[in-house]
């Protein structure tokens, strides 16, 4: 992926999240000098398998598992300091050296206890099926220009003012939800005072650090969280997360110029999953969904919820390729389809008697349409040991060829299992 002229690479999810970005970032981080998270927060669940061990990271970039790689949390992230330090402590216990190579943008906004409470108690969050990590409320405060940023912790009096009005507003909102829970200013302040001592030493101007590193020739990986169809602008609004998950968000959220991005890798599952509510055009009936869920171990890494499952939707991924400017696709979990006697790709939607091949902005249309499928023969043999394209069964290669043609994007990786070595590189 990284080469002489490809120095800054974005990795995004090109479906509804959980595409396997954690594994791809882990593989690519081998050749990176920096790995940077640019949006979202502890709603993410990036699963990485090292040997027999499974590690799930919510807040820290997956690159941290590679010694020597520097990791940063960009200004576009809403940072949950509690999760951050739990994760750091866990990594240190596992023998990962974090000291001196993890940075946090001084401009990142903090997720405070009342954001999580509001997310948990708001009926609107339940209707969307959020992760309950306070993401929406934290971004609301950011956009309303009343958020608490990491750098504010240097000014306790200012933080106290922000927290006082935040708590006041939160309690009024909680009351309006009919909730009995309330927040105390002193509890929030005590937490912040305690965490500030650990957080401030990590605070840096991350955009400037990356700018300088790039100037010195560094390879920089920008790690997206969630998926393109959960983007607040381009996703299935309002069933989305509250940040720009697509590659445009990578520049803004890391604090670098859009023109510095050299490549954008879109990660897709060989099929489709979604957690939470909202349209999923290719959703399978429960018996088939259950089969795919079991084979793919499709349970949320953050919430443990069973994921909804469907066939690969080429309309969705071609749309994601356009809005992200994807230069390559990484297809993950091909092995999950190994036992199916036939497999389907969605090539368009029939709606009001007409065929549509472009993804619509209107969620109502998505609920009513009929997906049109192209069926291909399954391969019914294991792909888990394939390490070159030639090792894959003929039918699996045909499936990937059709996917590439329909999505109009070259495939640069195919992953055939959870382990680091179970991957085919095609570039
Ligand atoms: P929120 O980001 O917690 O506000 O949740 C909004 C929507 O995004 C819900 O449908 C969540 O299930 C979904 N979501 C958030 N984070 C992830 C993720 O990391 N993977 C998959 N879905 C996610
Ligand atoms: Mg995930």
JSON list of C-alpha atoms and ligand atoms in Angstrom, two decimals, residues 17-19 21 43-47 301-302 307, ligand 2:
[
{"chain": "A", "resi": 17, "resn": "UNK", "atom": "CA", "xyz": [-19.12, -0.39, 9.84]},
{"chain": "A", "resi": 18, "resn": "UNK", "atom": "CA", "xyz": [-17.50, -3.58, 11.16]},
{"chain": "A", "resi": 19, "resn": "UNK", "atom": "CA", "xyz": [-15.97, -4.30, 7.75]},
{"chain": "A", "resi": 21, "resn": "UNK", "atom": "CA", "xyz": [-10.85, -2.06, 9.32]},
{"chain": "A", "resi": 43, "resn": "UNK", "atom": "CA", "xyz": [-18.44, 3.77, 19.71]},
{"chain": "A", "resi": 44, "resn": "UNK", "atom": "CA", "xyz": [-15.87, 2.07, 17.47]},
{"chain": "A", "resi": 45, "resn": "UNK", "atom": "CA", "xyz": [-14.82, -1.51, 18.14]},
{"chain": "A", "resi": 46, "resn": "UNK", "atom": "CA", "xyz": [-11.72, -2.45, 16.18]},
{"chain": "A", "resi": 47, "resn": "UNK", "atom": "CA", "xyz": [-10.92, -6.12, 16.61]},
{"chain": "A", "resi": 301, "resn": "UNK", "atom": "CA", "xyz": [-17.55, -5.62, 19.27]},
{"chain": "A", "resi": 302, "resn": "UNK", "atom": "CA", "xyz": [-18.73, -2.66, 21.36]},
{"chain": "A", "resi": 307, "resn": "UNK", "atom": "CA", "xyz": [-25.57, -7.85, 13.62]},
{"chain": "B", "resi": 2, "resn": "LIG", "atom": "MG1", "xyz": [-16.54, -2.57, 14.74]}
]
